[in-house]
Amino acid sequence: MRKWHRWLSVFFAVFLLFIAATGLLSHGASLWPVAEPSAAELAAQQPPAGFTCPEGWRCSPPRPETGPRAWVGFFHHLHSGEEFGPAGTAISILSGFALLFFAFSGLWLYIRMWRERARRGAQHRWFWK
């Protein structure tokens, strides 16, 4: 198990780092604050002809995204691999499976080392050198 863990990590490390970075960029851009429209901008926005806004509602057309929020879709397409076609999507899916494998195999290796220490009678600790 340790051999597979080591060899697959060499290959997938680059892809997992890329996926982590683009995911962080996507979420960071979507959390970027948006300036509220002024009263004059709200008054200038007219609903489509024949549409009446329900009482108590503020009806306005969607505003175009500016600044970092405009990049959310692009970052998402990079994150999912869609920007690179079917091969990018396949690599993204394989990277997801690799991440699951690393999580489970790392836990498995840790449990095996824990049991080996217990069998030898070593001091019980969560982490050791």
A tleap script that builds the chain and sets N, CA, C and O, in Angstrom:
source leaprc.protein.ff14SB
mol = sequence {
  NMET ARG LYS TRP HIE ARG TRP LEU SER VAL
  PHE PHE ALA VAL PHE LEU LEU PHE ILE ALA
  ALA THR GLY LEU LEU SER HIE GLY ALA SER
  LEU TRP PRO VAL ALA GLU PRO SER ALA ALA
  GLU LEU ALA ALA GLN GLN PRO PRO ALA GLY
  PHE THR CYS PRO GLU GLY TRP ARG CYS SER
  PRO PRO ARG PRO GLU THR GLY PRO ARG ALA
  TRP VAL GLY PHE PHE HIE HIE LEU HIE SER
  GLY GLU GLU PHE GLY PRO ALA GLY THR ALA
  ILE SER ILE LEU SER GLY PHE ALA LEU LEU
  PHE PHE ALA PHE SER GLY LEU TRP LEU TYR
  ILE ARG MET TRP ARG GLU ARG ALA ARG ARG
  GLY ALA GLN HIE ARG TRP PHE TRP CLYS
}
set mol.1.N position { 0.831 -1.194 0.000 }
set mol.1.CA position { 0.000 0.000 0.000 }
set mol.1.C position { 0.873 1.253 0.000 }
set mol.1.O position { 0.577 2.232 -0.685 }
set mol.2.N position { 1.955 1.204 0.782 }
set mol.2.CA position { 2.831 2.367 0.869 }
set mol.2.C position { 3.472 2.684 -0.480 }
set mol.2.O position { 3.659 3.850 -0.825 }
set mol.3.N position { 3.808 1.638 -1.242 }
set mol.3.CA position { 4.416 1.853 -2.554 }
set mol.3.C position { 3.432 2.558 -3.487 }
set mol.3.O position { 3.809 3.499 -4.185 }
set mol.4.N position { 2.186 2.116 -3.503 }
set mol.4.CA position { 1.169 2.750 -4.357 }
set mol.4.C position { 0.925 4.187 -3.917 }
set mol.4.O position { 0.797 5.088 -4.746 }
set mol.5.N position { 0.861 4.390 -2.615 }
set mol.5.CA position { 0.642 5.726 -2.073 }
set mol.5.C position { 1.759 6.665 -2.541 }
set mol.5.O position { 1.499 7.794 -2.957 }
set mol.6.N position { 2.976 6.194 -2.469 }
set mol.6.CA position { 4.132 7.018 -2.835 }
set mol.6.C position { 4.156 7.308 -4.334 }
set mol.6.O position { 4.354 8.460 -4.722 }
set mol.7.N position { 3.964 6.308 -5.183 }
set mol.7.CA position { 4.064 6.513 -6.631 }
set mol.7.C position { 2.902 7.323 -7.186 }
set mol.7.O position { 3.107 8.168 -8.058 }
set mol.8.N position { 1.704 7.089 -6.708 }
set mol.8.CA position { 0.571 7.868 -7.207 }
set mol.8.C position { 0.649 9.319 -6.747 }
set mol.8.O position { 0.212 10.224 -7.458 }
set mol.9.N position { 1.202 9.536 -5.566 }
set mol.9.CA position { 1.301 10.913 -5.081 }
set mol.9.C position { 2.245 11.738 -5.949 }
set mol.9.O position { 2.016 12.933 -6.139 }
set mol.10.N position { 3.287 11.130 -6.471 }
set mol.10.CA position { 4.211 11.849 -7.353 }
set mol.10.C position { 3.478 12.322 -8.606 }
set mol.10.O position { 3.686 13.452 -9.049 }
set mol.11.N position { 2.635 11.487 -9.178 }
set mol.11.CA position { 1.918 11.841 -10.407 }
set mol.11.C position { 0.792 12.831 -10.144 }
set mol.11.O position { 0.666 13.825 -10.860 }
set mol.12.N position { -0.022 12.578 -9.136 }
set mol.12.CA position { -1.234 13.379 -8.931 }
set mol.12.C position { -1.010 14.645 -8.111 }
set mol.12.O position { -1.924 15.463 -8.011 }
set mol.13.N position { 0.148 14.835 -7.530 }
set mol.13.CA position { 0.381 16.017 -6.699 }
set mol.13.C position { 0.156 17.305 -7.486 }
set mol.13.O position { -0.462 18.241 -6.978 }
set mol.14.N position { 0.645 17.361 -8.703 }
set mol.14.CA position { 0.498 18.568 -9.524 }
set mol.14.C position { -0.975 18.844 -9.791 }
set mol.14.O position { -1.421 19.983 -9.652 }
set mol.15.N position { -1.733 17.828 -10.168 }
set mol.15.CA position { -3.151 18.014 -10.479 }
set mol.15.C position { -3.952 18.389 -9.239 }
set mol.15.O position { -4.831 19.248 -9.310 }
set mol.16.N position { -3.661 17.760 -8.108 }
set mol.16.CA position { -4.392 18.073 -6.884 }
set mol.16.C position { -4.080 19.486 -6.404 }
set mol.16.O position { -4.971 20.173 -5.903 }
set mol.17.N position { -2.846 19.929 -6.544 }
set mol.17.CA position { -2.510 21.312 -6.193 }
set mol.17.C position { -3.240 22.294 -7.112 }
set mol.17.O position { -3.740 23.319 -6.650 }
set mol.18.N position { -3.303 21.986 -8.406 }
set mol.18.CA position { -4.021 22.837 -9.368 }
set mol.18.C position { -5.504 22.905 -9.021 }
set mol.18.O position { -6.096 23.984 -9.035 }
set mol.19.N position { -6.099 21.770 -8.714 }
set mol.19.CA position { -7.525 21.733 -8.371 }
set mol.19.C position { -7.777 22.494 -7.063 }
set mol.19.O position { -8.768 23.215 -6.949 }
set mol.20.N position { -6.902 22.341 -6.098 }
set mol.20.CA position { -7.066 23.071 -4.835 }
set mol.20.C position { -6.950 24.576 -5.061 }
set mol.20.O position { -7.748 25.343 -4.523 }
set mol.21.N position { -5.966 25.005 -5.850 }
set mol.21.CA position { -5.770 26.441 -6.098 }
set mol.21.C position { -6.948 27.048 -6.847 }
set mol.21.O position { -7.416 28.128 -6.485 }
set mol.22.N position { -7.437 26.372 -7.889 }
set mol.22.CA position { -8.556 26.926 -8.653 }
set mol.22.C position { -9.843 26.899 -7.831 }
set mol.22.O position { -10.692 27.776 -7.993 }
set mol.23.N position { -9.999 25.923 -6.966 }
set mol.23.CA position { -11.163 25.902 -6.085 }
set mol.23.C position { -11.138 27.069 -5.106 }
set mol.23.O position { -12.160 27.711 -4.865 }
set mol.24.N position { -9.965 27.336 -4.545 }
set mol.24.CA position { -9.828 28.482 -3.638 }
set mol.24.C position { -10.066 29.798 -4.370 }
set mol.24.O position { -10.723 30.693 -3.838 }
set mol.25.N position { -9.539 29.922 -5.582 }
set mol.25.CA position { -9.773 31.139 -6.367 }
set mol.25.C position { -11.245 31.316 -6.691 }
set mol.25.O position { -11.770 32.428 -6.625 }
set mol.26.N position { -11.911 30.229 -7.039 }
set mol.26.CA position { -13.332 30.294 -7.369 }
set mol.26.C position { -14.154 30.747 -6.170 }
set mol.26.O position { -15.006 31.625 -6.300 }
set mol.27.N position { -13.907 30.161 -5.012 }
set mol.27.CA position { -14.655 30.542 -3.818 }
set mol.27.C position { -14.279 31.944 -3.345 }
set mol.27.O position { -15.142 32.707 -2.911 }
set mol.28.N position { -13.004 32.281 -3.428 }
set mol.28.CA position { -12.584 33.621 -3.023 }
set mol.28.C position { -13.206 34.699 -3.894 }
set mol.28.O position { -13.622 35.743 -3.392 }
set mol.29.N position { -13.274 34.452 -5.200 }
set mol.29.CA position { -13.878 35.437 -6.100 }
set mol.29.C position { -15.375 35.556 -5.859 }
set mol.29.O position { -15.930 36.650 -5.962 }
set mol.30.N position { -16.036 34.450 -5.540 }
set mol.30.CA position { -17.486 34.521 -5.316 }
set mol.30.C position { -17.812 35.224 -3.996 }
set mol.30.O position { -18.913 35.753 -3.838 }
set mol.31.N position { -16.875 35.238 -3.051 }
set mol.31.CA position { -17.098 35.917 -1.777 }
set mol.31.C position { -16.695 37.387 -1.808 }
set mol.31.O position { -16.861 38.100 -0.819 }
set mol.32.N position { -16.164 37.842 -2.943 }
set mol.32.CA position { -15.713 39.231 -3.065 }
set mol.32.C position { -16.902 40.165 -2.874 }
set mol.32.O position { -17.965 39.931 -3.449 }
set mol.33.N position { -16.740 41.211 -2.083 }
set mol.33.CA position { -17.889 42.095 -1.822 }
set mol.33.C position { -18.341 42.840 -3.074 }
set mol.33.O position { -17.543 43.171 -3.951 }
set mol.34.N position { -19.643 43.090 -3.128 }
set mol.34.CA position { -20.246 43.803 -4.253 }
set mol.34.C position { -20.784 45.125 -3.736 }
set mol.34.O position { -21.426 45.179 -2.687 }
set mol.35.N position { -20.517 46.187 -4.477 }
set mol.35.CA position { -21.035 47.494 -4.086 }
set mol.35.C position { -22.538 47.531 -4.344 }
set mol.35.O position { -23.005 47.129 -5.410 }
set mol.36.N position { -23.280 48.013 -3.369 }
set mol.36.CA position { -24.729 48.143 -3.528 }
set mol.36.C position { -25.025 49.284 -4.497 }
set mol.36.O position { -24.340 50.306 -4.480 }
set mol.37.N position { -26.046 49.112 -5.346 }
set mol.37.CA position { -26.381 50.193 -6.283 }
set mol.37.C position { -26.950 51.397 -5.536 }
set mol.37.O position { -27.599 51.258 -4.499 }
set mol.38.N position { -26.692 52.566 -6.084 }
set mol.38.CA position { -27.208 53.782 -5.453 }
set mol.38.C position { -28.706 53.907 -5.722 }
set mol.38.O position { -29.261 53.181 -6.547 }
set mol.39.N position { -29.346 54.827 -5.025 }
set mol.39.CA position { -30.782 55.046 -5.214 }
set mol.39.C position { -31.071 55.509 -6.627 }
set mol.39.O position { -32.096 55.138 -7.200 }
set mol.40.N position { -30.187 56.314 -7.198 }
set mol.40.CA position { -30.387 56.793 -8.572 }
set mol.40.C position { -30.308 55.631 -9.565 }
set mol.40.O position { -31.086 55.566 -10.517 }
set mol.41.N position { -29.358 54.712 -9.333 }
set mol.41.CA position { -29.250 53.545 -10.225 }
set mol.41.C position { -30.486 52.664 -10.123 }
set mol.41.O position { -30.977 52.160 -11.133 }
set mol.42.N position { -30.990 52.478 -8.911 }
set mol.42.CA position { -32.197 51.664 -8.729 }
set mol.42.C position { -33.403 52.311 -9.389 }
set mol.42.O position { -34.237 51.624 -9.978 }
set mol.43.N position { -33.495 53.634 -9.290 }
set mol.43.CA position { -34.634 54.336 -9.896 }
set mol.43.C position { -34.571 54.293 -11.411 }
set mol.43.O position { -35.604 54.295 -12.081 }
set mol.44.N position { -33.341 54.253 -11.964 }
set mol.44.CA position { -33.182 54.261 -13.419 }
set mol.44.C position { -33.506 52.909 -14.045 }
set mol.44.O position { -33.770 52.836 -15.245 }
set mol.45.N position { -33.489 51.857 -13.267 }
set mol.45.CA position { -33.754 50.526 -13.811 }
set mol.45.C position { -35.257 50.346 -13.986 }
set mol.45.O position { -36.028 50.501 -13.039 }
set mol.46.N position { -35.652 50.025 -15.184 }
set mol.46.CA position { -37.065 49.835 -15.502 }
set mol.46.C position { -37.327 48.358 -15.746 }
set mol.46.O position { -36.538 47.704 -16.427 }
set mol.47.N position { -38.422 47.811 -15.204 }
set mol.47.CA position { -38.766 46.412 -15.491 }
set mol.47.C position { -39.234 46.281 -16.940 }
set mol.47.O position { -39.590 47.286 -17.556 }
set mol.48.N position { -39.244 45.073 -17.498 }
set mol.48.CA position { -39.699 44.869 -18.869 }
set mol.48.C position { -41.143 45.336 -19.042 }
set mol.48.O position { -41.913 45.377 -18.082 }
set mol.49.N position { -41.497 45.686 -20.270 }
set mol.49.CA position { -42.849 46.175 -20.566 }
set mol.49.C position { -43.881 45.111 -20.199 }
set mol.49.O position { -43.702 43.931 -20.503 }
set mol.50.N position { -44.950 45.532 -19.549 }
set mol.50.CA position { -46.024 44.628 -19.178 }
set mol.50.C position { -45.786 43.903 -17.866 }
set mol.50.O position { -46.645 43.136 -17.431 }
set mol.51.N position { -44.669 44.116 -17.233 }
set mol.51.CA position { -44.354 43.446 -15.968 }
set mol.51.C position { -44.624 44.399 -14.820 }
set mol.51.O position { -44.185 45.548 -14.842 }
set mol.52.N position { -45.321 43.937 -13.852 }
set mol.52.CA position { -45.516 44.739 -12.644 }
set mol.52.C position { -44.865 44.007 -11.480 }
set mol.52.O position { -45.059 42.808 -11.276 }
set mol.53.N position { -44.113 44.745 -10.751 }
set mol.53.CA position { -43.387 44.169 -9.613 }
set mol.53.C position { -44.368 43.951 -8.469 }
set mol.53.O position { -45.155 44.849 -8.170 }
set mol.54.N position { -44.348 42.784 -7.816 }
set mol.54.CA position { -45.236 42.556 -6.664 }
set mol.54.C position { -44.977 43.581 -5.572 }
set mol.54.O position { -43.858 44.072 -5.420 }
set mol.55.N position { -46.004 43.895 -4.825 }
set mol.55.CA position { -45.903 44.908 -3.782 }
set mol.55.C position { -44.906 44.471 -2.708 }
set mol.55.O position { -44.936 43.334 -2.237 }
set mol.56.N position { -44.042 45.379 -2.341 }
set mol.56.CA position { -43.041 45.102 -1.321 }
set mol.56.C position { -41.763 44.468 -1.871 }
set mol.56.O position { -40.816 44.243 -1.117 }
set mol.57.N position { -41.721 44.182 -3.156 }
set mol.57.CA position { -40.537 43.572 -3.761 }
set mol.57.C position { -39.735 44.647 -4.464 }
set mol.57.O position { -40.277 45.670 -4.882 }
set mol.58.N position { -38.433 44.406 -4.593 }
set mol.58.CA position { -37.569 45.289 -5.372 }
set mol.58.C position { -37.174 44.520 -6.629 }
set mol.58.O position { -36.339 43.617 -6.578 }
set mol.59.N position { -37.763 44.874 -7.725 }
set mol.59.CA position { -37.504 44.164 -8.983 }
set mol.59.C position { -36.497 44.964 -9.796 }
set mol.59.O position { -36.703 46.144 -10.081 }
set mol.60.N position { -35.429 44.318 -10.155 }
set mol.60.CA position { -34.428 44.958 -11.004 }
set mol.60.C position { -33.741 43.881 -11.828 }
set mol.60.O position { -33.619 42.735 -11.394 }
set mol.61.N position { -33.294 44.257 -13.017 }
set mol.61.CA position { -32.586 43.264 -13.840 }
set mol.61.C position { -31.247 42.915 -13.195 }
set mol.61.O position { -30.689 43.717 -12.446 }
set mol.62.N position { -30.738 41.736 -13.481 }
set mol.62.CA position { -29.443 41.362 -12.889 }
set mol.62.C position { -28.351 42.306 -13.367 }
set mol.62.O position { -28.306 42.700 -14.533 }
set mol.63.N position { -27.482 42.653 -12.445 }
set mol.63.CA position { -26.371 43.543 -12.788 }
set mol.63.C position { -25.208 42.725 -13.315 }
set mol.63.O position { -24.960 41.617 -12.840 }
set mol.64.N position { -24.494 43.263 -14.293 }
set mol.64.CA position { -23.320 42.526 -14.775 }
set mol.64.C position { -22.257 42.477 -13.681 }
set mol.64.O position { -22.008 43.470 -12.999 }
set mol.65.N position { -21.643 41.326 -13.525 }
set mol.65.CA position { -20.604 41.157 -12.514 }
set mol.65.C position { -19.340 41.869 -12.968 }
set mol.65.O position { -18.978 41.819 -14.143 }
set mol.66.N position { -18.679 42.522 -12.043 }
set mol.66.CA position { -17.428 43.205 -12.336 }
set mol.66.C position { -16.389 42.779 -11.316 }
set mol.66.O position { -16.718 42.182 -10.290 }
set mol.67.N position { -15.147 43.086 -11.601 }
set mol.67.CA position { -14.060 42.759 -10.676 }
set mol.67.C position { -13.827 41.258 -10.587 }
set mol.67.O position { -14.074 40.532 -11.550 }
set mol.68.N position { -13.354 40.792 -9.441 }
set mol.68.CA position { -13.050 39.371 -9.278 }
set mol.68.C position { -14.265 38.456 -9.458 }
set mol.68.O position { -14.111 37.306 -9.868 }
set mol.69.N position { -15.471 38.952 -9.157 }
set mol.69.CA position { -16.667 38.107 -9.317 }
set mol.69.C position { -16.899 37.707 -10.771 }
set mol.69.O position { -17.542 36.690 -11.032 }
set mol.70.N position { -16.396 38.474 -11.706 }
set mol.70.CA position { -16.564 38.150 -13.123 }
set mol.70.C position { -15.771 36.894 -13.506 }
set mol.70.O position { -16.036 36.283 -14.541 }
set mol.71.N position { -14.814 36.518 -12.684 }
set mol.71.CA position { -13.947 35.378 -12.996 }
set mol.71.C position { -14.427 34.063 -12.403 }
set mol.71.O position { -13.802 33.029 -12.639 }
set mol.72.N position { -15.507 34.066 -11.647 }
set mol.72.CA position { -15.967 32.854 -10.957 }
set mol.72.C position { -16.211 31.717 -11.941 }
set mol.72.O position { -15.761 30.594 -11.712 }
set mol.73.N position { -16.922 31.997 -13.038 }
set mol.73.CA position { -17.213 30.952 -14.019 }
set mol.73.C position { -15.953 30.368 -14.637 }
set mol.73.O position { -15.847 29.156 -14.822 }
set mol.74.N position { -14.998 31.234 -14.956 }
set mol.74.CA position { -13.746 30.765 -15.544 }
set mol.74.C position { -12.984 29.880 -14.571 }
set mol.74.O position { -12.478 28.824 -14.949 }
set mol.75.N position { -12.903 30.316 -13.298 }
set mol.75.CA position { -12.203 29.511 -12.297 }
set mol.75.C position { -12.898 28.168 -12.098 }
set mol.75.O position { -12.240 27.148 -11.894 }
set mol.76.N position { -14.218 28.170 -12.155 }
set mol.76.CA position { -14.951 26.908 -12.001 }
set mol.76.C position { -14.637 25.960 -13.164 }
set mol.76.O position { -14.459 24.759 -12.962 }
set mol.77.N position { -14.573 26.507 -14.373 }
set mol.77.CA position { -14.261 25.655 -15.525 }
set mol.77.C position { -12.833 25.118 -15.445 }
set mol.77.O position { -12.574 23.988 -15.860 }
set mol.78.N position { -11.917 25.906 -14.920 }
set mol.78.CA position { -10.555 25.393 -14.704 }
set mol.78.C position { -10.563 24.315 -13.631 }
set mol.78.O position { -9.924 23.273 -13.776 }
set mol.79.N position { -11.292 24.577 -12.558 }
set mol.79.CA position { -11.351 23.656 -11.415 }
set mol.79.C position { -11.918 22.296 -11.827 }
set mol.79.O position { -11.430 21.256 -11.385 }
set mol.80.N position { -12.937 22.309 -12.664 }
set mol.80.CA position { -13.569 21.051 -13.071 }
set mol.80.C position { -12.879 20.401 -14.261 }
set mol.80.O position { -13.201 19.267 -14.615 }
set mol.81.N position { -11.932 21.104 -14.887 }
set mol.81.CA position { -11.228 20.551 -16.040 }
set mol.81.C position { -11.939 20.794 -17.355 }
set mol.81.O position { -11.433 20.386 -18.401 }
set mol.82.N position { -13.088 21.440 -17.341 }
set mol.82.CA position { -13.864 21.662 -18.563 }
set mol.82.C position { -13.128 22.526 -19.568 }
set mol.82.O position { -13.359 22.387 -20.770 }
set mol.83.N position { -12.250 23.413 -19.122 }
set mol.83.CA position { -11.499 24.290 -20.032 }
set mol.83.C position { -10.551 23.487 -20.925 }
set mol.83.O position { -10.135 23.978 -21.974 }
set mol.84.N position { -10.211 22.286 -20.533 }
set mol.84.CA position { -9.253 21.471 -21.274 }
set mol.84.C position { -9.919 20.327 -22.026 }
set mol.84.O position { -9.247 19.402 -22.483 }
set mol.85.N position { -11.224 20.391 -22.153 }
set mol.85.CA position { -11.962 19.388 -22.918 }
set mol.85.C position { -12.156 18.092 -22.140 }
set mol.85.O position { -12.026 18.058 -20.917 }
set mol.86.N position { -12.472 17.013 -22.883 }
set mol.86.CA position { -12.726 15.726 -22.223 }
set mol.86.C position { -11.523 15.192 -21.445 }
set mol.86.O position { -11.685 14.552 -20.406 }
set mol.87.N position { -10.325 15.453 -21.947 }
set mol.87.CA position { -9.130 14.977 -21.237 }
set mol.87.C position { -9.001 15.682 -19.885 }
set mol.87.O position { -8.643 15.049 -18.892 }
set mol.88.N position { -9.290 16.984 -19.839 }
set mol.88.CA position { -9.235 17.726 -18.586 }
set mol.88.C position { -10.268 17.244 -17.589 }
set mol.88.O position { -9.990 17.141 -16.394 }
set mol.89.N position { -11.471 16.946 -18.084 }
set mol.89.CA position { -12.517 16.425 -17.207 }
set mol.89.C position { -12.122 15.059 -16.663 }
set mol.89.O position { -12.335 14.768 -15.486 }
set mol.90.N position { -11.546 14.224 -17.522 }
set mol.90.CA position { -11.115 12.893 -17.085 }
set mol.90.C position { -10.021 12.999 -16.027 }
set mol.90.O position { -10.046 12.273 -15.033 }
set mol.91.N position { -9.063 13.897 -16.234 }
set mol.91.CA position { -7.985 14.067 -15.254 }
set mol.91.C position { -8.547 14.595 -13.944 }
set mol.91.O position { -8.101 14.194 -12.869 }
set mol.92.N position { -9.531 15.500 -14.029 }
set mol.92.CA position { -10.154 16.020 -12.812 }
set mol.92.C position { -10.864 14.915 -12.041 }
set mol.92.O position { -10.762 14.850 -10.816 }
set mol.93.N position { -11.580 14.052 -12.744 }
set mol.93.CA position { -12.263 12.930 -12.088 }
set mol.93.C position { -11.252 11.957 -11.487 }
set mol.93.O position { -11.422 11.501 -10.356 }
set mol.94.N position { -10.206 11.640 -12.240 }
set mol.94.CA position { -9.173 10.749 -11.718 }
set mol.94.C position { -8.480 11.360 -10.498 }
set mol.94.O position { -8.119 10.648 -9.561 }
set mol.95.N position { -8.298 12.669 -10.516 }
set mol.95.CA position { -7.692 13.337 -9.368 }
set mol.95.C position { -8.600 13.246 -8.149 }
set mol.95.O position { -8.118 13.116 -7.024 }
set mol.96.N position { -9.899 13.313 -8.363 }
set mol.96.CA position { -10.833 13.129 -7.256 }
set mol.96.C position { -10.729 11.737 -6.657 }
set mol.96.O position { -10.717 11.569 -5.437 }
set mol.97.N position { -10.654 10.734 -7.538 }
set mol.97.CA position { -10.472 9.365 -7.044 }
set mol.97.C position { -9.130 9.217 -6.338 }
set mol.97.O position { -9.033 8.516 -5.330 }
set mol.98.N position { -8.091 9.875 -6.862 }
set mol.98.CA position { -6.772 9.810 -6.233 }
set mol.98.C position { -6.813 10.438 -4.844 }
set mol.98.O position { -6.191 9.935 -3.909 }
set mol.99.N position { -7.547 11.534 -4.715 }
set mol.99.CA position { -7.661 12.169 -3.404 }
set mol.99.C position { -8.332 11.237 -2.401 }
set mol.99.O position { -7.907 11.153 -1.249 }
set mol.100.N position { -9.375 10.538 -2.835 }
set mol.100.CA position { -10.007 9.544 -1.964 }
set mol.100.C position { -9.026 8.431 -1.604 }
set mol.100.O position { -8.948 8.008 -0.451 }
set mol.101.N position { -8.280 7.963 -2.601 }
set mol.101.CA position { -7.295 6.911 -2.353 }
set mol.101.C position { -6.254 7.368 -1.332 }
set mol.101.O position { -5.920 6.623 -0.410 }
set mol.102.N position { -5.734 8.605 -1.495 }
set mol.102.CA position { -4.721 9.097 -0.567 }
set mol.102.C position { -5.281 9.225 0.844 }
set mol.102.O position { -4.589 8.928 1.818 }
set mol.103.N position { -6.513 9.661 0.957 }
set mol.103.CA position { -7.115 9.795 2.283 }
set mol.103.C position { -7.244 8.438 2.961 }
set mol.103.O position { -6.857 8.279 4.119 }
set mol.104.N position { -7.786 7.467 2.246 }
set mol.104.CA position { -7.976 6.138 2.837 }
set mol.104.C position { -6.664 5.399 3.042 }
set mol.104.O position { -6.473 4.766 4.080 }
set mol.105.N position { -5.752 5.465 2.067 }
set mol.105.CA position { -4.488 4.745 2.230 }
set mol.105.C position { -3.634 5.396 3.312 }
set mol.105.O position { -2.936 4.694 4.043 }
set mol.106.N position { -3.675 6.730 3.430 }
set mol.106.CA position { -2.941 7.401 4.502 }
set mol.106.C position { -3.471 6.984 5.865 }
set mol.106.O position { -2.696 6.735 6.789 }
set mol.107.N position { -4.790 6.908 5.990 }
set mol.107.CA position { -5.393 6.455 7.246 }
set mol.107.C position { -5.017 5.000 7.518 }
set mol.107.O position { -4.690 4.634 8.647 }
set mol.108.N position { -5.065 4.192 6.492 }
set mol.108.CA position { -4.705 2.774 6.626 }
set mol.108.C position { -3.244 2.637 7.091 }
set mol.108.O position { -2.950 1.846 7.988 }
set mol.109.N position { -2.332 3.408 6.477 }
set mol.109.CA position { -0.924 3.352 6.874 }
set mol.109.C position { -0.747 3.809 8.319 }
set mol.109.O position { 0.040 3.225 9.064 }
set mol.110.N position { -1.469 4.841 8.712 }
set mol.110.CA position { -1.385 5.339 10.082 }
set mol.110.C position { -1.870 4.279 11.067 }
set mol.110.O position { -1.233 4.057 12.097 }
set mol.111.N position { -2.982 3.627 10.767 }
set mol.111.CA position { -3.512 2.585 11.662 }
set mol.111.C position { -2.534 1.425 11.768 }
set mol.111.O position { -2.329 0.880 12.853 }
set mol.112.N position { -1.930 1.045 10.646 }
set mol.112.CA position { -0.949 -0.044 10.681 }
set mol.112.C position { 0.260 0.324 11.539 }
set mol.112.O position { 0.744 -0.500 12.314 }
set mol.113.N position { 0.751 1.568 11.403 }
set mol.113.CA position { 1.889 1.997 12.219 }
set mol.113.C position { 1.496 2.057 13.690 }
set mol.113.O position { 2.298 1.710 14.557 }
set mol.114.N position { 0.261 2.497 13.983 }
set mol.114.CA position { -0.238 2.558 15.362 }
set mol.114.C position { -0.269 1.156 15.971 }
set mol.114.O position { 0.173 0.955 17.102 }
set mol.115.N position { -0.793 0.192 15.217 }
set mol.115.CA position { -0.866 -1.189 15.707 }
set mol.115.C position { 0.522 -1.787 15.903 }
set mol.115.O position { 0.756 -2.528 16.858 }
set mol.116.N position { 1.443 -1.463 14.997 }
set mol.116.CA position { 2.808 -1.978 15.125 }
set mol.116.C position { 3.472 -1.427 16.384 }
set mol.116.O position { 4.177 -2.153 17.085 }
set mol.117.N position { 3.251 -0.165 16.667 }
set mol.117.CA position { 3.800 0.418 17.895 }
set mol.117.C position { 3.180 -0.237 19.124 }
set mol.117.O position { 3.878 -0.503 20.103 }
set mol.118.N position { 1.878 -0.498 19.081 }
set mol.118.CA position { 1.204 -1.140 20.219 }
set mol.118.C position { 1.737 -2.566 20.401 }
set mol.118.O position { 1.918 -3.019 21.531 }
set mol.119.N position { 1.985 -3.261 19.310 }
set mol.119.CA position { 2.494 -4.625 19.380 }
set mol.119.C position { 3.885 -4.659 20.001 }
set mol.119.O position { 4.214 -5.583 20.745 }
set mol.120.N position { 4.707 -3.644 19.694 }
set mol.120.CA position { 6.058 -3.572 20.249 }
set mol.120.C position { 6.064 -3.070 21.677 }
set mol.120.O position { 7.092 -3.134 22.350 }
set mol.121.N position { 4.927 -2.568 22.153 }
set mol.121.CA position { 4.863 -2.058 23.518 }
set mol.121.C position { 5.376 -0.637 23.652 }
set mol.121.O position { 5.730 -0.210 24.750 }
set mol.122.N position { 5.422 0.096 22.561 }
set mol.122.CA position { 5.883 1.488 22.617 }
set mol.122.C position { 4.822 2.363 23.270 }
set mol.122.O position { 3.658 1.980 23.386 }
set mol.123.N position { 5.253 3.541 23.691 }
set mol.123.CA position { 4.346 4.464 24.354 }
set mol.123.C position { 3.245 4.913 23.383 }
set mol.123.O position { 3.521 5.220 22.223 }
set mol.124.N position { 1.999 4.948 23.868 }
set mol.124.CA position { 0.881 5.354 23.025 }
set mol.124.C position { 0.834 6.871 22.904 }
set mol.124.O position { 0.725 7.582 23.904 }
set mol.125.N position { 0.916 7.351 21.686 }
set mol.125.CA position { 0.787 8.772 21.380 }
set mol.125.C position { 0.043 8.889 20.057 }
set mol.125.O position { 0.026 7.954 19.257 }
set mol.126.N position { -0.572 10.049 19.835 }
set mol.126.CA position { -1.250 10.259 18.555 }
set mol.126.C position { -0.243 10.426 17.434 }
set mol.126.O position { -0.426 9.897 16.337 }
set mol.127.N position { 0.829 11.168 17.715 }
set mol.127.CA position { 1.852 11.408 16.707 }
set mol.127.C position { 3.192 11.029 17.308 }
set mol.127.O position { 3.394 11.155 18.516 }
set mol.128.N position { 4.097 10.571 16.480 }
set mol.128.CA position { 5.404 10.144 16.957 }
set mol.128.C position { 6.429 10.458 15.905 }
set mol.128.O position { 6.101 10.801 14.769 }
set mol.129.N position { 7.689 10.333 16.305 }
set mol.129.CA position { 8.788 10.626 15.384 }
set mol.129.C position { 9.241 9.376 14.695 }
set mol.129.O position { 10.162 9.420 13.879 }
savepdb mol mol.pdb
quit
